[in-house]
mmCIF file of C-alpha atoms in Angstrom:
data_model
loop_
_atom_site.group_PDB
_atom_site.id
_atom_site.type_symbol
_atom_site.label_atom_id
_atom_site.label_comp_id
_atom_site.label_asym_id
_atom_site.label_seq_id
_atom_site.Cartn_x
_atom_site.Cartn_y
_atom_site.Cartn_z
ATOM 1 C CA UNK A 511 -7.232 5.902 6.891
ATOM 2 C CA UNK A 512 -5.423 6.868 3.874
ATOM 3 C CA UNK A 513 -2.193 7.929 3.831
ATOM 4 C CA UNK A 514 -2.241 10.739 2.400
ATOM 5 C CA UNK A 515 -5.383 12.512 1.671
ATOM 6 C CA UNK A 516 -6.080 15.094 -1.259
ATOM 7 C CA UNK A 517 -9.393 16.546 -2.436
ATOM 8 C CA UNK A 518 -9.962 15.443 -6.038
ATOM 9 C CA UNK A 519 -11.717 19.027 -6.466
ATOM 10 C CA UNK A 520 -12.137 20.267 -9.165
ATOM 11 C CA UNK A 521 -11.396 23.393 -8.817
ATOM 12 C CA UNK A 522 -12.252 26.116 -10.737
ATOM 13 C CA UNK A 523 -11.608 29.935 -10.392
ATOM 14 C CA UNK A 524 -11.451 33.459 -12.286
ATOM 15 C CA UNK A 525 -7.919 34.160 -13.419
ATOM 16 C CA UNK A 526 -6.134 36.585 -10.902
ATOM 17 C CA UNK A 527 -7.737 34.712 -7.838
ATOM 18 C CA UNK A 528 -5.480 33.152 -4.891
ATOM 19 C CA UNK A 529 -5.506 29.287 -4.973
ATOM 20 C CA UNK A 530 -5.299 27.212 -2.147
ATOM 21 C CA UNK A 531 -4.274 23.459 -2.687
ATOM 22 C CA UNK A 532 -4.242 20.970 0.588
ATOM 23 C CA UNK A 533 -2.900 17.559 1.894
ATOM 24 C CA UNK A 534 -3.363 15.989 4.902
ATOM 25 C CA UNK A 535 -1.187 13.052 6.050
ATOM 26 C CA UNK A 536 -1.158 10.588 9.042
ATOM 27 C CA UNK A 537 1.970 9.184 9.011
ATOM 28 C CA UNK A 538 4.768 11.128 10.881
ATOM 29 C CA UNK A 539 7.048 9.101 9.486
ATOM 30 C CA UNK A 540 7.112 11.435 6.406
ATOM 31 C CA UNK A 541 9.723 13.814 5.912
ATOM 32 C CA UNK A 542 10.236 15.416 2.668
ATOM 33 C CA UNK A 543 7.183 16.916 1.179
ATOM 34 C CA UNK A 544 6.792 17.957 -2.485
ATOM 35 C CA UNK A 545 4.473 19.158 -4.721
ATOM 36 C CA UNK A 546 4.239 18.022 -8.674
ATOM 37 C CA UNK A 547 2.304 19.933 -11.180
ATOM 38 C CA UNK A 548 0.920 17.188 -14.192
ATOM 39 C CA UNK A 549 -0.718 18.889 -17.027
ATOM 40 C CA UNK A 550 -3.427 16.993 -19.308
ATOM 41 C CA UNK A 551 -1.301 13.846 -21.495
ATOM 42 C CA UNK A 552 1.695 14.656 -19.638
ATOM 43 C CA UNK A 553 4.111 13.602 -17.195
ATOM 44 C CA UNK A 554 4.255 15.255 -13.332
ATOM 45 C CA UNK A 555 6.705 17.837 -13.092
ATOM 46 C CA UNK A 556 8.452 19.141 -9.888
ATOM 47 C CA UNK A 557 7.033 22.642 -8.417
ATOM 48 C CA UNK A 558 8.460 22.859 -5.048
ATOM 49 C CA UNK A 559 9.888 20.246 -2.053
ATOM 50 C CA UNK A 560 10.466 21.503 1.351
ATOM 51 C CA UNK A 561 11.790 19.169 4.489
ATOM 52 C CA UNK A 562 10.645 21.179 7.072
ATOM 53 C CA UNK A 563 7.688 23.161 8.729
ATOM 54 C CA UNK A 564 7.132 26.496 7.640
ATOM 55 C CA UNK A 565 6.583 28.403 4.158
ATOM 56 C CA UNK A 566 8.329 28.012 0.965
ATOM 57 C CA UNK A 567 8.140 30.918 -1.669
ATOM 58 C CA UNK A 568 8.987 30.729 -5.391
ATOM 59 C CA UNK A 569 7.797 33.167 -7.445
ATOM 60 C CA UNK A 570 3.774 32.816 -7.339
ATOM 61 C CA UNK A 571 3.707 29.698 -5.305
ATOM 62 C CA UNK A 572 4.398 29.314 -1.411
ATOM 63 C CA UNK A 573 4.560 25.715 -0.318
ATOM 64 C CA UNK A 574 3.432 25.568 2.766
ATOM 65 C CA UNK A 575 3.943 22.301 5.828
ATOM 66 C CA UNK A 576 2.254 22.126 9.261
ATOM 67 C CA UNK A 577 3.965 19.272 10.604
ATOM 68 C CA UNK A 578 2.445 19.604 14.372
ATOM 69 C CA UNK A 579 -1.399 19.354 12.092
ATOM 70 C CA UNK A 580 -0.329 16.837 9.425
ATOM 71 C CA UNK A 581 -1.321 19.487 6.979
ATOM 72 C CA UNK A 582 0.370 20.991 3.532
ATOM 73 C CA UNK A 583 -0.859 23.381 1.106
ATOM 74 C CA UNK A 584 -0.145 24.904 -1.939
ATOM 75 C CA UNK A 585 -0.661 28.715 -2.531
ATOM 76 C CA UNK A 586 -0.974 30.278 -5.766
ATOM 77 C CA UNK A 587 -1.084 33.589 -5.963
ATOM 78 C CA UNK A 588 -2.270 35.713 -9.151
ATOM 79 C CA UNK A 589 -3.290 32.382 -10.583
ATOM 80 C CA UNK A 590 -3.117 31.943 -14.422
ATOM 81 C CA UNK A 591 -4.621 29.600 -17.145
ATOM 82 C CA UNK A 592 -1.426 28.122 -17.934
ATOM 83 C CA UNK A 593 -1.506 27.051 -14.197
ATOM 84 C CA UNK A 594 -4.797 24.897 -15.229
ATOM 85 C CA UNK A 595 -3.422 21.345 -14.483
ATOM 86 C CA UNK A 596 -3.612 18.411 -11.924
ATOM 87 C CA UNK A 597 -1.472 19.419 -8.502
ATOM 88 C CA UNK A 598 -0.268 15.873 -7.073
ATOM 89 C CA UNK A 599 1.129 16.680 -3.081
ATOM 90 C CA UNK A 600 3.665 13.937 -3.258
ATOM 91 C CA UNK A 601 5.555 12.847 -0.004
ATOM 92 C CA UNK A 602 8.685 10.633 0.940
ATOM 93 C CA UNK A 603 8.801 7.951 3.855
ATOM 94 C CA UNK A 604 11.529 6.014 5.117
ATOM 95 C CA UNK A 605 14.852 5.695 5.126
ATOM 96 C CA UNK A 606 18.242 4.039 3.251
ATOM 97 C CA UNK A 607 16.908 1.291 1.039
ATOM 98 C CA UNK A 608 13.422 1.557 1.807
ATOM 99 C CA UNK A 609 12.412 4.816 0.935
ATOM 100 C CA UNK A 610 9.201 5.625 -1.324
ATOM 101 C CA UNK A 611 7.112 8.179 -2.229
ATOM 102 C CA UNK A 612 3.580 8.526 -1.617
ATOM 103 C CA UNK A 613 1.218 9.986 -3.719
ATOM 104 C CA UNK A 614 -1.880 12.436 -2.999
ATOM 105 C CA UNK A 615 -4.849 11.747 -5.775
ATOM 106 C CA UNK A 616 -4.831 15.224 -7.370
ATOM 107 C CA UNK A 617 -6.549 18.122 -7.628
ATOM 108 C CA UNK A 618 -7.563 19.341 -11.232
ATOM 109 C CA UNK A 619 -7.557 22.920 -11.267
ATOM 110 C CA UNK A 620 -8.969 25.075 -14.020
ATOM 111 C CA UNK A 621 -7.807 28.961 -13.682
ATOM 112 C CA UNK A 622 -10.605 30.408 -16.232
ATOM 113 C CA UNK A 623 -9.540 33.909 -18.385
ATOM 114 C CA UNK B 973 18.083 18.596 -22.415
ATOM 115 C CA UNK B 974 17.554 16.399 -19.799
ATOM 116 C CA UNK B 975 14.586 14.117 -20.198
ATOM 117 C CA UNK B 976 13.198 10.802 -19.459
ATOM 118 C CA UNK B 977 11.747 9.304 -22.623
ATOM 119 C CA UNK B 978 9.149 6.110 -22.962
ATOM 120 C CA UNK B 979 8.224 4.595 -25.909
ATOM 121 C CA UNK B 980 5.759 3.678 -27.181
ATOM 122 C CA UNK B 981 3.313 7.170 -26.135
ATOM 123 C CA UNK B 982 0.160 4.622 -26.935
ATOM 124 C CA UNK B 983 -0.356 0.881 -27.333
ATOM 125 C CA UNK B 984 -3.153 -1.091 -28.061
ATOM 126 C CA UNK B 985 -2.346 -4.977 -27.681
ATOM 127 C CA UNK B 986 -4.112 -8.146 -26.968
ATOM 128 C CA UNK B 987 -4.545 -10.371 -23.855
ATOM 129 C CA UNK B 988 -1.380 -12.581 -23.279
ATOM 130 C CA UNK B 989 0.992 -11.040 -25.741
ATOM 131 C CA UNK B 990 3.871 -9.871 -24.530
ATOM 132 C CA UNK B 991 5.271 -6.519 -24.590
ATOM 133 C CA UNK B 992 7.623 -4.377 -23.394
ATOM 134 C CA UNK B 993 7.763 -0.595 -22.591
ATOM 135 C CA UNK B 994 10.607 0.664 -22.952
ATOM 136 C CA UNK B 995 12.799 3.688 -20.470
ATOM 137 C CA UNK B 996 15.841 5.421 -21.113
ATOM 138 C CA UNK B 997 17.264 8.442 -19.380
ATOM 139 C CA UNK B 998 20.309 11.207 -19.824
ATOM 140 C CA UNK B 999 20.854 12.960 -16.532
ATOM 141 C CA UNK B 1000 23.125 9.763 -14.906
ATOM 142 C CA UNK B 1001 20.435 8.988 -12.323
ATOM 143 C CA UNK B 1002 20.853 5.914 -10.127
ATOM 144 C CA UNK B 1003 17.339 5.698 -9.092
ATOM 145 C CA UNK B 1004 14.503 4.606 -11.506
ATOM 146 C CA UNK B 1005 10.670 3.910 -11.227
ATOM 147 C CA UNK B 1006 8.135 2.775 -12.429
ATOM 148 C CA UNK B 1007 4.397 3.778 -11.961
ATOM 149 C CA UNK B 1008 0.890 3.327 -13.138
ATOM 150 C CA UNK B 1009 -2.080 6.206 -12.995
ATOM 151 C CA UNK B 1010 -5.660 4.626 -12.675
ATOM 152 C CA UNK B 1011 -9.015 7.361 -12.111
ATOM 153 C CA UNK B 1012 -9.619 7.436 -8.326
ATOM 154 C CA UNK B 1013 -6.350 5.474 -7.463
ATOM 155 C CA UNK B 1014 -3.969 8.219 -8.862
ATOM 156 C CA UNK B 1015 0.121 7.338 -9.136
ATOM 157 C CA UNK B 1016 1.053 3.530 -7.667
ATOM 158 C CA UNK B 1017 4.609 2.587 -8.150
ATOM 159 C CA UNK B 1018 4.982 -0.742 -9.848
ATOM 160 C CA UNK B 1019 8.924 -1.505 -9.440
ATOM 161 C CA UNK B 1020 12.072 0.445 -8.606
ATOM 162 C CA UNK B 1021 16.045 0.569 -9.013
ATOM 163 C CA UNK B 1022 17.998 2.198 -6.892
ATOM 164 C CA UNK B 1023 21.453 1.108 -9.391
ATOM 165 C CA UNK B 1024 22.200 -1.390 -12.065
ATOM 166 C CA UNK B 1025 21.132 -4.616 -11.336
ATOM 167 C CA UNK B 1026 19.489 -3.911 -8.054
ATOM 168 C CA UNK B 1027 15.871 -3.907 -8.492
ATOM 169 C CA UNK B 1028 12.886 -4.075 -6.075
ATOM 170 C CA UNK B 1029 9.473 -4.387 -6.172
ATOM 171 C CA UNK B 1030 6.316 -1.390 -5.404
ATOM 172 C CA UNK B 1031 3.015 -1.538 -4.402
ATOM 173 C CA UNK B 1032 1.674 -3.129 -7.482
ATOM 174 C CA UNK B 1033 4.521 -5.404 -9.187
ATOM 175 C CA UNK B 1034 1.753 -8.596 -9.789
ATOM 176 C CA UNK B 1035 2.369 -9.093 -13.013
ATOM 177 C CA UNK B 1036 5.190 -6.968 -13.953
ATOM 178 C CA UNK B 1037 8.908 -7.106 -14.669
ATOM 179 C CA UNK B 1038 11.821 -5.063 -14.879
ATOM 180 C CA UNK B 1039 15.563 -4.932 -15.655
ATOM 181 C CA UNK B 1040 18.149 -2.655 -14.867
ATOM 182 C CA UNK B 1041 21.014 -3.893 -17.212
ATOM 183 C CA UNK B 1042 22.498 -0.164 -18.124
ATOM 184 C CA UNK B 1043 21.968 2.885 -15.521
ATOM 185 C CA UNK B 1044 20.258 5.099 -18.512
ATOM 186 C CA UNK B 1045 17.798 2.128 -19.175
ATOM 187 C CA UNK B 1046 15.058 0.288 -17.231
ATOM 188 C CA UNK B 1047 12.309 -1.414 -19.280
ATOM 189 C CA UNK B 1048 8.970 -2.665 -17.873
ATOM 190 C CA UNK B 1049 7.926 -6.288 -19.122
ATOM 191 C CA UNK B 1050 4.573 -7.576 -19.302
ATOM 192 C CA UNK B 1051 4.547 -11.161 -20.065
ATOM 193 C CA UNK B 1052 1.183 -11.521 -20.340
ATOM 194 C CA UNK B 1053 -0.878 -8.741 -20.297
ATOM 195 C CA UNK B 1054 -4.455 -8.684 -18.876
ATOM 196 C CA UNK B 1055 -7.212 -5.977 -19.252
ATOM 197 C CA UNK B 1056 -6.430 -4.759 -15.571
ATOM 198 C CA UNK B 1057 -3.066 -3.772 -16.496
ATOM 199 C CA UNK B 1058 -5.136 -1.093 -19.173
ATOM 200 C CA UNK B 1059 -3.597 1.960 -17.748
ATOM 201 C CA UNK B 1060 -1.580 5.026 -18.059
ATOM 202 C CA UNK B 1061 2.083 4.181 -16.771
ATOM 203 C CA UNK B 1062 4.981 6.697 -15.975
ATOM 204 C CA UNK B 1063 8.565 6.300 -15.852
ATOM 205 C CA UNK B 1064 10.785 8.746 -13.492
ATOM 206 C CA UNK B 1065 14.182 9.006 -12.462
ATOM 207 C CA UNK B 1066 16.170 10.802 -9.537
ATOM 208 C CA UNK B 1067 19.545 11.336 -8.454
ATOM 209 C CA UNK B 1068 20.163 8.736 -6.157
ATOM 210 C CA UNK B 1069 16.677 8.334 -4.185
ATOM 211 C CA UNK B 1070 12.854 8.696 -4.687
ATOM 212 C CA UNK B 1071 12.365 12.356 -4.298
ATOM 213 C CA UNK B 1072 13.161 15.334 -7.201
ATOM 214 C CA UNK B 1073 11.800 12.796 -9.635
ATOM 215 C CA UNK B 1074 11.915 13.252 -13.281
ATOM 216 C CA UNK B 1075 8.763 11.781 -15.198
ATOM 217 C CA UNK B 1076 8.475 10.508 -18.717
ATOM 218 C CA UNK B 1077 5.933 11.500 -21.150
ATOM 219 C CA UNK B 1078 3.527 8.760 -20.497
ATOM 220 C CA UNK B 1079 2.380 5.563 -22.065
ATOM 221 C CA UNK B 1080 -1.532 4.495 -22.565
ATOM 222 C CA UNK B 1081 -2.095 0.800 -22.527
ATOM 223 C CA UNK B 1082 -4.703 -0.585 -23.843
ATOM 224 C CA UNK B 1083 -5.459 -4.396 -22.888
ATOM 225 C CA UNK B 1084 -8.347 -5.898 -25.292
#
């Protein structure tokens, strides 16, 4: 078993619409999750990290952790097309010395006008 | 502005000649990476620093190396480059460990 598992999608939906983005994981181990947004020919950026359970708001997105489930998501609500891009759910393991990320595949999403 | 910058953006070299991609950043961060992004395998770090001259290797360092000589710099050496190392590789830096990272722009190899 992977990881950390992220469907590839794509995704595509009408400017406007909600946008639900999801990772599972099956490591426990992992405790800081993050979400990185990587348009086309560019680098990831950083959208949101959280450490703990629960729901994370900023501004149109809500990060969102289910620790008990091994589950995170990504809501975005009132989606745009500027928010067309690849979401990577990125998460860190370890401790000290030996921590590392660990990186979900992507999902492409398209948000059409 | 605080960035990460890579150069070269693209390069198209031949096997077995060596190269070397190069990594600088402004911010002061101890903690440097490097990754590479295949189709279906997405982002698989290659080598990492967590201060000058303390370097480690990733998932993926076969046939990589690295240097961490000045904190703002950390160059990835291929001494001789193969085909399978054709990919698009990343540079990021964070604060002190592996988690707000900040990404470079990107640089397409191309190994003919």
């Amino acid at each position: 078993q992977k990881e950390v598992e992220q469907d590839p999608g794509p995704l595509s939906v009408p400017e406007g619409a909600i946008v639900s983005l999801n990772c599972t994981y099956s490591n426990s181990a992992f405790q800081y999750f993050m979400w990185y947004r990587q348009y086309s020919r560019k680098g990831p950026e950083l959208l949101m990290y959280t450490y703990s359970s629960g729901n994370k708001e900023d501004g149109r997105f809500t990060a969102q952790v289910d620790k008990s489930s091994k589950y995170i998501s990504l809501f975005i609500r009132d989606s745009q097309p500027s928010d067309s891009a690849t979401y990577l759910c990125v998460l860190r393991v370890g401790q000290g010395g030996s921590e590392k990320l660990v990186f979900g595949k992507g999902t492409k999403l398209t948000v059409n006008p | 502005e605080a960035q990460v910058t890579q150069n070269p953006r693209y390069l198209i070299t031949v096997t077995g000649k060596k190269l070397t991609v190069t990594c600088s950043q402004n911010m002061n961060h101890e903690y440097m990476s490097w990754y590479r992004q295949d189709p279906g395998l997405g982002l698989r770090q290659i080598y990492y620093s967590m201060n000058v001259e303390v370097t480690d290797k990733g998932d993926v360092p076969e046939g990589y190396k690295v240097s961490r000589k000045e904190k703002r710099n950390f160059p990835l050496i291929l001494e001789s480059p193969s085909p399978n190392q054709t990919s698009l590789y990343f540079c990021a830096s964070s604060f002190r460990r592996p988690a707000e990272a900040f990404f470079g722009q990107g640089t397409r190899l191309t190994v003919v």
